[in-house]
Amino acid sequence: MKKLMYFLVFVIGIGFANAQDVEITDDDLKAYAIANAGVKSITSSISPLVNDLISKQEGMTGQRFKELQATKGDADKLAGIEALEWEIKFLDTVNGEIDERKQAAKDLINLMAKYAIGSSKYKAIRSGIKDDPDMKARYDVITAKFE
């Protein structure tokens, strides 16, 4: 029993050490940068889309949309600001468009993490860029090529 316990501790220790020592290549950082660029492209399109939808909707202003958006769809709060039926439908439509783009960004990250980088490397890169100045510098060199 004691030998089994030592063996389990050894195996868990090796697994933990391997998880901490994931080798991150420049190709891994490039794939991570590509994923982040894709997410940025998707999420940066949200505000212009919302502004376009507002400008095309007769009777809607940016200020009124902010008031509607601040309610987070809560029926009592919408009633409190005297939201009209068409305004509520418009809010739902716009929020649906926003949610689709946010989901697309999440899907892109998940696909890149799973198929291009690997989940463990993705997590290691994400934390490494925050905590490891050398990795951050390598990443910055790679992303500078995208600009």
mmCIF file of C-alpha atoms in Angstrom, residues 7-109:
data_model
loop_
_atom_site.group_PDB
_atom_site.id
_atom_site.type_symbol
_atom_site.label_atom_id
_atom_site.label_comp_id
_atom_site.label_asym_id
_atom_site.label_seq_id
_atom_site.Cartn_x
_atom_site.Cartn_y
_atom_site.Cartn_z
ATOM 1 C CA PHE A 7 3.908 5.709 -6.996
ATOM 2 C CA LEU A 8 0.771 7.869 -7.200
ATOM 3 C CA VAL A 9 2.580 10.846 -5.683
ATOM 4 C CA PHE A 10 5.414 10.327 -8.188
ATOM 5 C CA VAL A 11 3.054 10.118 -11.184
ATOM 6 C CA ILE A 12 1.063 13.167 -10.078
ATOM 7 C CA GLY A 13 4.308 15.066 -9.503
ATOM 8 C CA ILE A 14 5.585 14.222 -12.991
ATOM 9 C CA GLY A 15 2.268 15.238 -14.530
ATOM 10 C CA PHE A 16 2.356 18.549 -12.702
ATOM 11 C CA ALA A 17 5.969 19.168 -13.705
ATOM 12 C CA ASN A 18 5.168 18.406 -17.339
ATOM 13 C CA ALA A 19 2.203 20.759 -17.279
ATOM 14 C CA GLN A 20 4.466 23.519 -15.994
ATOM 15 C CA ASP A 21 7.224 22.829 -18.556
ATOM 16 C CA VAL A 22 5.223 22.963 -21.773
ATOM 17 C CA GLU A 23 7.555 24.075 -24.553
ATOM 18 C CA ILE A 24 6.145 27.072 -26.366
ATOM 19 C CA THR A 25 7.499 27.535 -29.875
ATOM 20 C CA ASP A 26 7.294 30.643 -32.009
ATOM 21 C CA ASP A 27 4.751 28.789 -34.165
ATOM 22 C CA ASP A 28 2.607 28.275 -31.044
ATOM 23 C CA LEU A 29 2.838 31.977 -30.249
ATOM 24 C CA LYS A 30 1.977 32.804 -33.863
ATOM 25 C CA ALA A 31 -1.125 30.582 -33.741
ATOM 26 C CA TYR A 32 -2.118 32.239 -30.463
ATOM 27 C CA ALA A 33 -1.608 35.674 -31.999
ATOM 28 C CA ILE A 34 -3.688 34.703 -35.027
ATOM 29 C CA ALA A 35 -6.491 33.527 -32.737
ATOM 30 C CA ASN A 36 -6.392 36.790 -30.800
ATOM 31 C CA ALA A 37 -6.346 38.814 -34.020
ATOM 32 C CA GLY A 38 -9.421 36.925 -35.192
ATOM 33 C CA VAL A 39 -11.207 37.565 -31.920
ATOM 34 C CA LYS A 40 -10.276 41.242 -32.072
ATOM 35 C CA SER A 41 -11.587 41.433 -35.627
ATOM 36 C CA ILE A 42 -14.898 39.898 -34.599
ATOM 37 C CA THR A 43 -15.375 41.915 -31.418
ATOM 38 C CA SER A 44 -14.282 45.204 -32.969
ATOM 39 C CA SER A 45 -17.096 44.844 -35.497
ATOM 40 C CA ILE A 46 -19.738 44.903 -32.755
ATOM 41 C CA SER A 47 -19.796 48.635 -32.051
ATOM 42 C CA PRO A 48 -19.954 49.706 -35.723
ATOM 43 C CA LEU A 49 -22.731 47.157 -36.305
ATOM 44 C CA VAL A 50 -24.764 48.483 -33.364
ATOM 45 C CA ASN A 51 -24.248 52.070 -34.503
ATOM 46 C CA ASP A 52 -25.346 51.127 -38.025
ATOM 47 C CA LEU A 53 -28.469 49.363 -36.755
ATOM 48 C CA ILE A 54 -29.337 52.359 -34.578
ATOM 49 C CA SER A 55 -28.907 54.794 -37.452
ATOM 50 C CA LYS A 56 -31.176 52.683 -39.678
ATOM 51 C CA GLN A 57 -33.919 52.310 -37.078
ATOM 52 C CA GLU A 58 -36.374 55.168 -37.344
ATOM 53 C CA GLY A 59 -37.014 56.785 -33.971
ATOM 54 C CA MET A 60 -33.976 55.244 -32.257
ATOM 55 C CA THR A 61 -31.069 57.288 -30.940
ATOM 56 C CA GLY A 62 -27.810 56.243 -29.385
ATOM 57 C CA GLN A 63 -28.881 57.727 -26.062
ATOM 58 C CA ARG A 64 -32.191 55.856 -26.062
ATOM 59 C CA PHE A 65 -30.456 52.622 -26.979
ATOM 60 C CA LYS A 66 -28.077 53.068 -24.030
ATOM 61 C CA GLU A 67 -31.083 53.520 -21.748
ATOM 62 C CA LEU A 68 -32.657 50.342 -23.114
ATOM 63 C CA GLN A 69 -29.376 48.433 -22.930
ATOM 64 C CA ALA A 70 -28.864 49.483 -19.295
ATOM 65 C CA THR A 71 -32.008 47.570 -18.318
ATOM 66 C CA LYS A 72 -30.366 44.303 -19.413
ATOM 67 C CA GLY A 73 -33.757 43.254 -20.741
ATOM 68 C CA ASP A 74 -35.418 43.304 -17.296
ATOM 69 C CA ALA A 75 -39.164 43.765 -17.883
ATOM 70 C CA ASP A 76 -39.682 45.900 -14.773
ATOM 71 C CA LYS A 77 -36.813 48.204 -15.675
ATOM 72 C CA LEU A 78 -38.030 48.456 -19.266
ATOM 73 C CA ALA A 79 -41.466 49.428 -17.956
ATOM 74 C CA GLY A 80 -39.779 51.961 -15.690
ATOM 75 C CA ILE A 81 -38.257 53.763 -18.646
ATOM 76 C CA GLU A 82 -41.505 53.410 -20.601
ATOM 77 C CA ALA A 83 -39.965 51.287 -23.353
ATOM 78 C CA LEU A 84 -42.231 50.837 -26.328
ATOM 79 C CA GLU A 85 -42.884 47.410 -27.841
ATOM 80 C CA TRP A 86 -40.858 48.165 -30.967
ATOM 81 C CA GLU A 87 -37.956 49.409 -28.828
ATOM 82 C CA ILE A 88 -37.928 46.145 -26.875
ATOM 83 C CA LYS A 89 -37.977 44.135 -30.109
ATOM 84 C CA PHE A 90 -35.162 46.276 -31.488
ATOM 85 C CA LEU A 91 -33.147 45.768 -28.305
ATOM 86 C CA ASP A 92 -33.662 42.004 -28.537
ATOM 87 C CA THR A 93 -32.605 41.987 -32.187
ATOM 88 C CA VAL A 94 -29.455 44.003 -31.531
ATOM 89 C CA ASN A 95 -28.570 41.920 -28.466
ATOM 90 C CA GLY A 96 -28.995 38.804 -30.587
ATOM 91 C CA GLU A 97 -26.511 40.167 -33.120
ATOM 92 C CA ILE A 98 -24.075 41.079 -30.343
ATOM 93 C CA ASP A 99 -24.416 37.640 -28.745
ATOM 94 C CA GLU A 100 -23.787 35.919 -32.106
ATOM 95 C CA ARG A 101 -20.524 37.795 -32.538
ATOM 96 C CA LYS A 102 -19.412 37.166 -28.972
ATOM 97 C CA GLN A 103 -20.169 33.462 -29.431
ATOM 98 C CA ALA A 104 -18.236 33.436 -32.711
ATOM 99 C CA ALA A 105 -15.226 34.898 -30.888
ATOM 100 C CA LYS A 106 -15.487 32.230 -28.179
ATOM 101 C CA ASP A 107 -15.858 29.501 -30.798
ATOM 102 C CA LEU A 108 -12.777 30.755 -32.633
ATOM 103 C CA ILE A 109 -10.686 30.673 -29.454
#
